[in-house]
PDB file of C-alpha atoms in Angstrom:
ATOM      1  CA  UNK J   2       9.760 -25.016 -39.104  1.00 47.00           C
ATOM      2  CA  UNK J   3      10.138 -21.429 -37.928  1.00 48.00           C
ATOM      3  CA  UNK J   4       7.934 -20.065 -35.187  1.00 39.00           C
ATOM      4  CA  UNK J   5       7.653 -16.386 -34.541  1.00 41.00           C
ATOM      5  CA  UNK J   6       6.360 -15.124 -31.232  1.00 35.00           C
ATOM      6  CA  UNK J   7       5.431 -11.524 -30.717  1.00 38.00           C
ATOM      7  CA  UNK J   8       4.811 -10.241 -27.229  1.00 36.00           C
ATOM      8  CA  UNK J   9       3.620  -6.913 -26.030  1.00 36.00           C
ATOM      9  CA  UNK J  10       5.935  -5.942 -23.168  1.00 36.00           C
ATOM     10  CA  UNK J  11       3.131  -4.746 -20.919  1.00 36.00           C
ATOM     11  CA  UNK J  12       1.174  -7.971 -21.342  1.00 45.00           C
ATOM     12  CA  UNK J  13       3.935 -10.571 -21.319  1.00 52.00           C
ATOM     13  CA  UNK J  14       5.994  -9.269 -18.411  1.00 68.00           C
ATOM     14  CA  UNK J  15       4.223  -7.695 -15.470  1.00 84.00           C
ATOM     15  CA  UNK J  16       6.020  -4.907 -13.664  1.00 92.00           C
ATOM     16  CA  UNK J  17       6.245  -3.497 -10.185  1.00 95.00           C
ATOM     17  CA  UNK J  18       5.895   0.226  -9.641  1.00 93.00           C
ATOM     18  CA  UNK J  19       4.964   2.919  -7.121  1.00 94.00           C
ATOM     19  CA  UNK J  20       3.527   6.376  -7.316  1.00 93.00           C
ATOM     20  CA  UNK J  21       6.561   8.533  -8.089  1.00 89.00           C
ATOM     21  CA  UNK J  22       8.663   9.765  -5.192  1.00 82.00           C
ATOM     22  CA  UNK J  23       8.655  13.545  -5.023  1.00 78.00           C
ATOM     23  CA  UNK J  24       5.786  13.853  -7.480  1.00 81.00           C
ATOM     24  CA  UNK J  25       3.327  14.814  -4.769  1.00 84.00           C
ATOM     25  CA  UNK J  26       0.907  12.427  -6.438  1.00 86.00           C
ATOM     26  CA  UNK J  27      -1.349  12.933  -9.399  1.00 93.00           C
ATOM     27  CA  UNK J  28      -3.796  11.167 -11.676  1.00 94.00           C
ATOM     28  CA  UNK J  29      -3.609   7.432 -12.386  1.00 95.00           C
ATOM     29  CA  UNK J  30      -3.417   7.983 -16.148  1.00 95.00           C
ATOM     30  CA  UNK J  31      -0.546  10.487 -15.939  1.00 95.00           C
ATOM     31  CA  UNK J  32       2.951   9.028 -16.492  1.00 94.00           C
ATOM     32  CA  UNK J  33       4.665  11.612 -14.201  1.00 94.00           C
ATOM     33  CA  UNK J  34       2.596  10.175 -11.319  1.00 95.00           C
ATOM     34  CA  UNK J  35       4.516   6.885 -11.547  1.00 95.00           C
ATOM     35  CA  UNK J  36       8.074   5.722 -10.937  1.00 92.00           C
ATOM     36  CA  UNK J  37       9.930   3.203 -13.085  1.00 91.00           C
ATOM     37  CA  UNK J  38       8.586  -0.309 -13.485  1.00 94.00           C
ATOM     38  CA  UNK J  39       5.037   0.255 -14.713  1.00 95.00           C
ATOM     39  CA  UNK J  40       4.560  -1.649 -17.970  1.00 96.00           C
ATOM     40  CA  UNK J  41       1.594   0.209 -19.431  1.00 95.00           C
ATOM     41  CA  UNK J  42       1.662   2.525 -22.410  1.00 93.00           C
ATOM     42  CA  UNK J  43       3.479   5.709 -21.463  1.00 92.00           C
ATOM     43  CA  UNK J  44       4.724   4.250 -18.166  1.00 94.00           C
ATOM     44  CA  UNK J  45       1.435   3.868 -16.276  1.00 96.00           C
ATOM     45  CA  UNK J  46       0.279   0.645 -14.535  1.00 97.00           C
ATOM     46  CA  UNK J  47      -0.884  -2.182 -16.801  1.00 97.00           C
ATOM     47  CA  UNK J  48      -2.651  -5.512 -16.397  1.00 97.00           C
ATOM     48  CA  UNK J  49      -0.661  -7.821 -14.128  1.00 96.00           C
ATOM     49  CA  UNK J  50       1.488  -5.091 -12.548  1.00 97.00           C
ATOM     50  CA  UNK J  51       2.108  -4.894  -8.806  1.00 97.00           C
ATOM     51  CA  UNK J  52       1.325  -1.310  -7.808  1.00 97.00           C
ATOM     52  CA  UNK J  53       2.008   0.664  -4.611  1.00 96.00           C
ATOM     53  CA  UNK J  54       0.524   4.022  -3.737  1.00 96.00           C
ATOM     54  CA  UNK J  55       3.608   5.341  -1.906  1.00 94.00           C
ATOM     55  CA  UNK J  56       3.550   7.547   1.199  1.00 93.00           C
ATOM     56  CA  UNK J  57       3.543  11.217   0.246  1.00 93.00           C
ATOM     57  CA  UNK J  58       2.370  10.491  -3.307  1.00 94.00           C
ATOM     58  CA  UNK J  59      -1.426  10.103  -3.381  1.00 94.00           C
ATOM     59  CA  UNK J  60      -3.209   9.064  -6.554  1.00 95.00           C
ATOM     60  CA  UNK J  61      -6.609  10.067  -7.949  1.00 94.00           C
ATOM     61  CA  UNK J  62      -8.269   7.633 -10.327  1.00 94.00           C
ATOM     62  CA  UNK J  63      -9.267   9.314 -13.553  1.00 94.00           C
ATOM     63  CA  UNK J  64      -9.734   5.962 -15.363  1.00 95.00           C
ATOM     64  CA  UNK J  65     -10.620   2.417 -14.269  1.00 95.00           C
ATOM     65  CA  UNK J  66      -7.535   0.460 -13.211  1.00 97.00           C
ATOM     66  CA  UNK J  67      -6.448  -2.535 -15.258  1.00 97.00           C
ATOM     67  CA  UNK J  68      -6.541  -5.888 -13.429  1.00 96.00           C
ATOM     68  CA  UNK J  69      -3.502  -5.673 -11.153  1.00 97.00           C
ATOM     69  CA  UNK J  70      -1.723  -8.530  -9.369  1.00 95.00           C
ATOM     70  CA  UNK J  71      -1.507  -6.540  -6.139  1.00 95.00           C
ATOM     71  CA  UNK J  72      -2.520  -3.017  -5.181  1.00 96.00           C
ATOM     72  CA  UNK J  73      -0.918  -1.714  -1.965  1.00 96.00           C
ATOM     73  CA  UNK J  74      -2.173   1.563  -0.542  1.00 96.00           C
ATOM     74  CA  UNK J  75       0.251   3.464   1.727  1.00 95.00           C
ATOM     75  CA  UNK J  76      -1.170   6.959   1.130  1.00 95.00           C
ATOM     76  CA  UNK J  77      -4.460   8.137  -0.420  1.00 94.00           C
ATOM     77  CA  UNK J  78      -6.164   6.494  -3.397  1.00 95.00           C
ATOM     78  CA  UNK J  79      -9.258   8.465  -4.369  1.00 93.00           C
ATOM     79  CA  UNK J  80     -11.693   7.214  -6.981  1.00 88.00           C
ATOM     80  CA  UNK J  81     -12.769  10.823  -7.494  1.00 73.00           C
ATOM     81  CA  UNK J  82     -16.317  11.976  -8.041  1.00 74.00           C
ATOM     82  CA  UNK J  83     -16.510   9.990 -11.280  1.00 75.00           C
ATOM     83  CA  UNK J  84     -16.303   6.701  -9.328  1.00 84.00           C
ATOM     84  CA  UNK J  85     -13.776   4.838 -11.439  1.00 92.00           C
ATOM     85  CA  UNK J  86     -13.343   1.124 -10.732  1.00 93.00           C
ATOM     86  CA  UNK J  87     -10.498  -0.667  -8.981  1.00 95.00           C
ATOM     87  CA  UNK J  88      -9.563  -4.110 -10.346  1.00 95.00           C
ATOM     88  CA  UNK J  89      -6.974  -6.248  -8.566  1.00 94.00           C
ATOM     89  CA  UNK J  90      -6.277  -9.823  -7.527  1.00 92.00           C
ATOM     90  CA  UNK J  91      -5.160  -8.688  -4.044  1.00 90.00           C
ATOM     91  CA  UNK J  92      -5.583  -5.464  -2.079  1.00 90.00           C
ATOM     92  CA  UNK J  93      -3.396  -4.335   0.849  1.00 90.00           C
ATOM     93  CA  UNK J  94      -3.740  -1.311   3.118  1.00 89.00           C
ATOM     94  CA  UNK J  95      -0.365  -0.436   4.640  1.00 89.00           C
ATOM     95  CA  UNK J  96      -1.586   1.013   7.941  1.00 84.00           C
ATOM     96  CA  UNK J  97      -1.708   4.559   9.292  1.00 87.00           C
ATOM     97  CA  UNK J  98      -1.904   7.005   6.404  1.00 89.00           C
ATOM     98  CA  UNK J  99      -3.411   4.480   3.990  1.00 92.00           C
ATOM     99  CA  UNK J 100      -6.766   5.802   2.789  1.00 92.00           C
ATOM    100  CA  UNK J 101      -9.064   4.490   0.069  1.00 91.00           C
ATOM    101  CA  UNK J 102     -11.887   6.883  -0.746  1.00 90.00           C
ATOM    102  CA  UNK J 103     -14.190   4.788  -2.896  1.00 88.00           C
ATOM    103  CA  UNK J 104     -17.257   7.041  -3.265  1.00 86.00           C
ATOM    104  CA  UNK J 105     -19.678   4.914  -5.350  1.00 87.00           C
ATOM    105  CA  UNK J 106     -17.017   2.870  -7.144  1.00 90.00           C
ATOM    106  CA  UNK J 107     -16.915  -0.848  -7.763  1.00 91.00           C
ATOM    107  CA  UNK J 108     -13.878  -2.630  -6.333  1.00 90.00           C
ATOM    108  CA  UNK J 109     -13.255  -6.000  -7.975  1.00 91.00           C
ATOM    109  CA  UNK J 110     -10.933  -8.416  -6.152  1.00 89.00           C
ATOM    110  CA  UNK J 111     -10.250 -11.568  -8.168  1.00 90.00           C
ATOM    111  CA  UNK J 112      -7.425 -13.447  -6.405  1.00 85.00           C
ATOM    112  CA  UNK J 113      -7.595 -17.195  -6.010  1.00 81.00           C
ATOM    113  CA  UNK J 114      -5.802 -17.997  -2.746  1.00 76.00           C
ATOM    114  CA  UNK J 115      -4.460 -16.568   0.486  1.00 73.00           C
ATOM    115  CA  UNK J 116      -5.596 -13.338   2.125  1.00 74.00           C
ATOM    116  CA  UNK J 117      -7.102 -11.279  -0.650  1.00 80.00           C
ATOM    117  CA  UNK J 118      -7.562  -8.140   1.429  1.00 81.00           C
ATOM    118  CA  UNK J 119      -5.087  -7.131   4.122  1.00 81.00           C
ATOM    119  CA  UNK J 120      -6.218  -4.134   6.157  1.00 80.00           C
ATOM    120  CA  UNK J 121      -3.341  -2.657   8.205  1.00 83.00           C
ATOM    121  CA  UNK J 122      -3.991  -1.037  11.596  1.00 84.00           C
ATOM    122  CA  UNK J 123      -4.859   2.630  11.242  1.00 86.00           C
ATOM    123  CA  UNK J 124      -5.924   2.344   7.588  1.00 86.00           C
ATOM    124  CA  UNK J 125      -9.126   4.051   6.465  1.00 86.00           C
ATOM    125  CA  UNK J 126     -11.688   2.835   3.949  1.00 85.00           C
ATOM    126  CA  UNK J 127     -14.110   5.642   3.069  1.00 85.00           C
ATOM    127  CA  UNK J 128     -16.584   3.331   1.388  1.00 81.00           C
ATOM    128  CA  UNK J 129     -19.292   5.770   0.381  1.00 81.00           C
ATOM    129  CA  UNK J 130     -21.850   3.643  -1.455  1.00 82.00           C
ATOM    130  CA  UNK J 131     -19.231   1.468  -3.104  1.00 85.00           C
ATOM    131  CA  UNK J 132     -19.556  -2.209  -3.969  1.00 85.00           C
ATOM    132  CA  UNK J 133     -16.792  -4.711  -3.235  1.00 84.00           C
ATOM    133  CA  UNK J 134     -16.942  -7.797  -5.492  1.00 85.00           C
ATOM    134  CA  UNK J 135     -14.791 -10.759  -4.498  1.00 82.00           C
ATOM    135  CA  UNK J 136     -14.923 -13.156  -7.423  1.00 82.00           C
ATOM    136  CA  UNK J 137     -11.862 -15.414  -7.228  1.00 78.00           C
ATOM    137  CA  UNK J 138     -12.111 -19.190  -7.479  1.00 76.00           C
ATOM    138  CA  UNK J 139     -10.440 -21.181  -4.730  1.00 68.00           C
ATOM    139  CA  UNK J 140     -10.113 -20.785  -0.980  1.00 66.00           C
ATOM    140  CA  UNK J 141      -9.224 -17.434   0.534  1.00 66.00           C
ATOM    141  CA  UNK J 142      -9.513 -15.326   3.671  1.00 66.00           C
ATOM    142  CA  UNK J 143     -11.115 -11.897   3.867  1.00 65.00           C
ATOM    143  CA  UNK J 144      -9.893  -9.831   6.809  1.00 59.00           C
ATOM    144  CA  UNK J 145     -11.631  -6.805   8.229  1.00 56.00           C
ATOM    145  CA  UNK J 146     -12.640  -4.030   5.840  1.00 60.00           C
ATOM    146  CA  UNK J 147     -14.504  -1.527   8.028  1.00 59.00           C
ATOM    147  CA  UNK J 148     -17.254   0.635   6.656  1.00 62.00           C
ATOM    148  CA  UNK J 149     -20.672   0.392   5.125  1.00 61.00           C
ATOM    149  CA  UNK J 150     -20.708  -0.908   1.585  1.00 70.00           C
ATOM    150  CA  UNK J 151     -22.165  -3.647  -0.565  1.00 75.00           C
ATOM    151  CA  UNK J 152     -20.211  -6.910  -0.616  1.00 77.00           C
ATOM    152  CA  UNK J 153     -20.714  -9.658  -3.195  1.00 79.00           C
ATOM    153  CA  UNK J 154     -18.797 -12.940  -2.940  1.00 77.00           C
ATOM    154  CA  UNK J 155     -18.737 -15.411  -5.828  1.00 79.00           C
ATOM    155  CA  UNK J 156     -16.514 -18.110  -7.276  1.00 78.00           C
ATOM    156  CA  UNK J 157     -15.932 -21.637  -6.103  1.00 77.00           C
ATOM    157  CA  UNK J 158     -14.180 -22.647  -2.891  1.00 73.00           C
ATOM    158  CA  UNK J 159     -14.456 -21.586   0.756  1.00 73.00           C
ATOM    159  CA  UNK J 160     -14.339 -17.904   1.607  1.00 72.00           C
ATOM    160  CA  UNK J 161     -13.274 -17.395   5.233  1.00 70.00           C
ATOM    161  CA  UNK J 162     -13.923 -14.237   7.187  1.00 66.00           C
ATOM    162  CA  UNK J 163     -11.210 -13.411   9.723  1.00 61.00           C
ATOM    163  CA  UNK J 164     -11.580 -10.742  12.361  1.00 57.00           C
ATOM    164  CA  UNK J 165     -14.567  -8.493  12.961  1.00 56.00           C
ATOM    165  CA  UNK J 166     -16.758  -8.054   9.932  1.00 56.00           C
ATOM    166  CA  UNK J 167     -20.022  -6.099   9.902  1.00 55.00           C
ATOM    167  CA  UNK J 168     -22.682  -5.411   7.332  1.00 55.00           C
ATOM    168  CA  UNK J 169     -24.269  -2.230   8.606  1.00 52.00           C
ATOM    169  CA  UNK J 170     -27.630  -0.698   7.838  1.00 55.00           C
ATOM    170  CA  UNK J 171     -27.896  -0.027   4.130  1.00 60.00           C
ATOM    171  CA  UNK J 172     -25.185  -2.523   3.145  1.00 60.00           C
ATOM    172  CA  UNK J 173     -25.719  -5.941   1.586  1.00 63.00           C
ATOM    173  CA  UNK J 174     -23.886  -9.250   1.664  1.00 66.00           C
ATOM    174  CA  UNK J 175     -24.436 -11.590  -1.273  1.00 65.00           C
ATOM    175  CA  UNK J 176     -22.867 -15.053  -1.457  1.00 66.00           C
ATOM    176  CA  UNK J 177     -23.415 -16.030  -5.074  1.00 63.00           C
ATOM    177  CA  UNK J 178     -21.422 -19.277  -5.180  1.00 62.00           C
ATOM    178  CA  UNK J 179     -19.108 -21.272  -2.926  1.00 63.00           C
ATOM    179  CA  UNK J 180     -19.165 -21.248   0.886  1.00 65.00           C
ATOM    180  CA  UNK J 181     -18.807 -18.359   3.340  1.00 65.00           C
ATOM    181  CA  UNK J 182     -17.062 -19.663   6.455  1.00 66.00           C
ATOM    182  CA  UNK J 183     -16.764 -17.289   9.436  1.00 62.00           C
ATOM    183  CA  UNK J 184     -13.730 -18.276  11.553  1.00 59.00           C
ATOM    184  CA  UNK J 185     -14.103 -18.700  15.313  1.00 55.00           C
ATOM    185  CA  UNK J 186     -13.002 -15.089  15.933  1.00 52.00           C
ATOM    186  CA  UNK J 187     -15.205 -13.591  13.223  1.00 50.00           C
ATOM    187  CA  UNK J 188     -18.451 -11.770  13.846  1.00 51.00           C
ATOM    188  CA  UNK J 189     -20.722 -11.758  10.839  1.00 50.00           C
TER     189      UNK J 189
END
């Protein structure tokens, strides 16, 4: 019996890549914007990749992102005026200099455990009228994401809110499934 397995490199083996050093940034869909390690066609990020927006190399979304394992923002990630979507299991803001300008985009976070969003001190989330969907199954902690935006939480398990968390005028909080559990230090 002979078995033949065919794998697409960008689907079978996830990569790790950053916006290219010295590129000065660029569009998400442009290969020169990225350093080595991205497994998508032409050298751009693909499903399952771990992606970092490196300091000094901002990225503008000109397409929706594939579903990433982790997206770390250390410079500017701008969804542009076309409001392309961000899809990731985990999202990290590296601190001062990390800026996500979301406009009216949808940000889908689908991780299943741990801290799904890590917001470093000095980071900026320009939410616009964006929607943040947290849809992972399992238990996880959501730390502070400042701003006014729509937040939808779904999936099974307990979702814990750590730190200060506010839904301001014009924003909505929807718990569609599971349990929302504010920790003792959280303000909901």
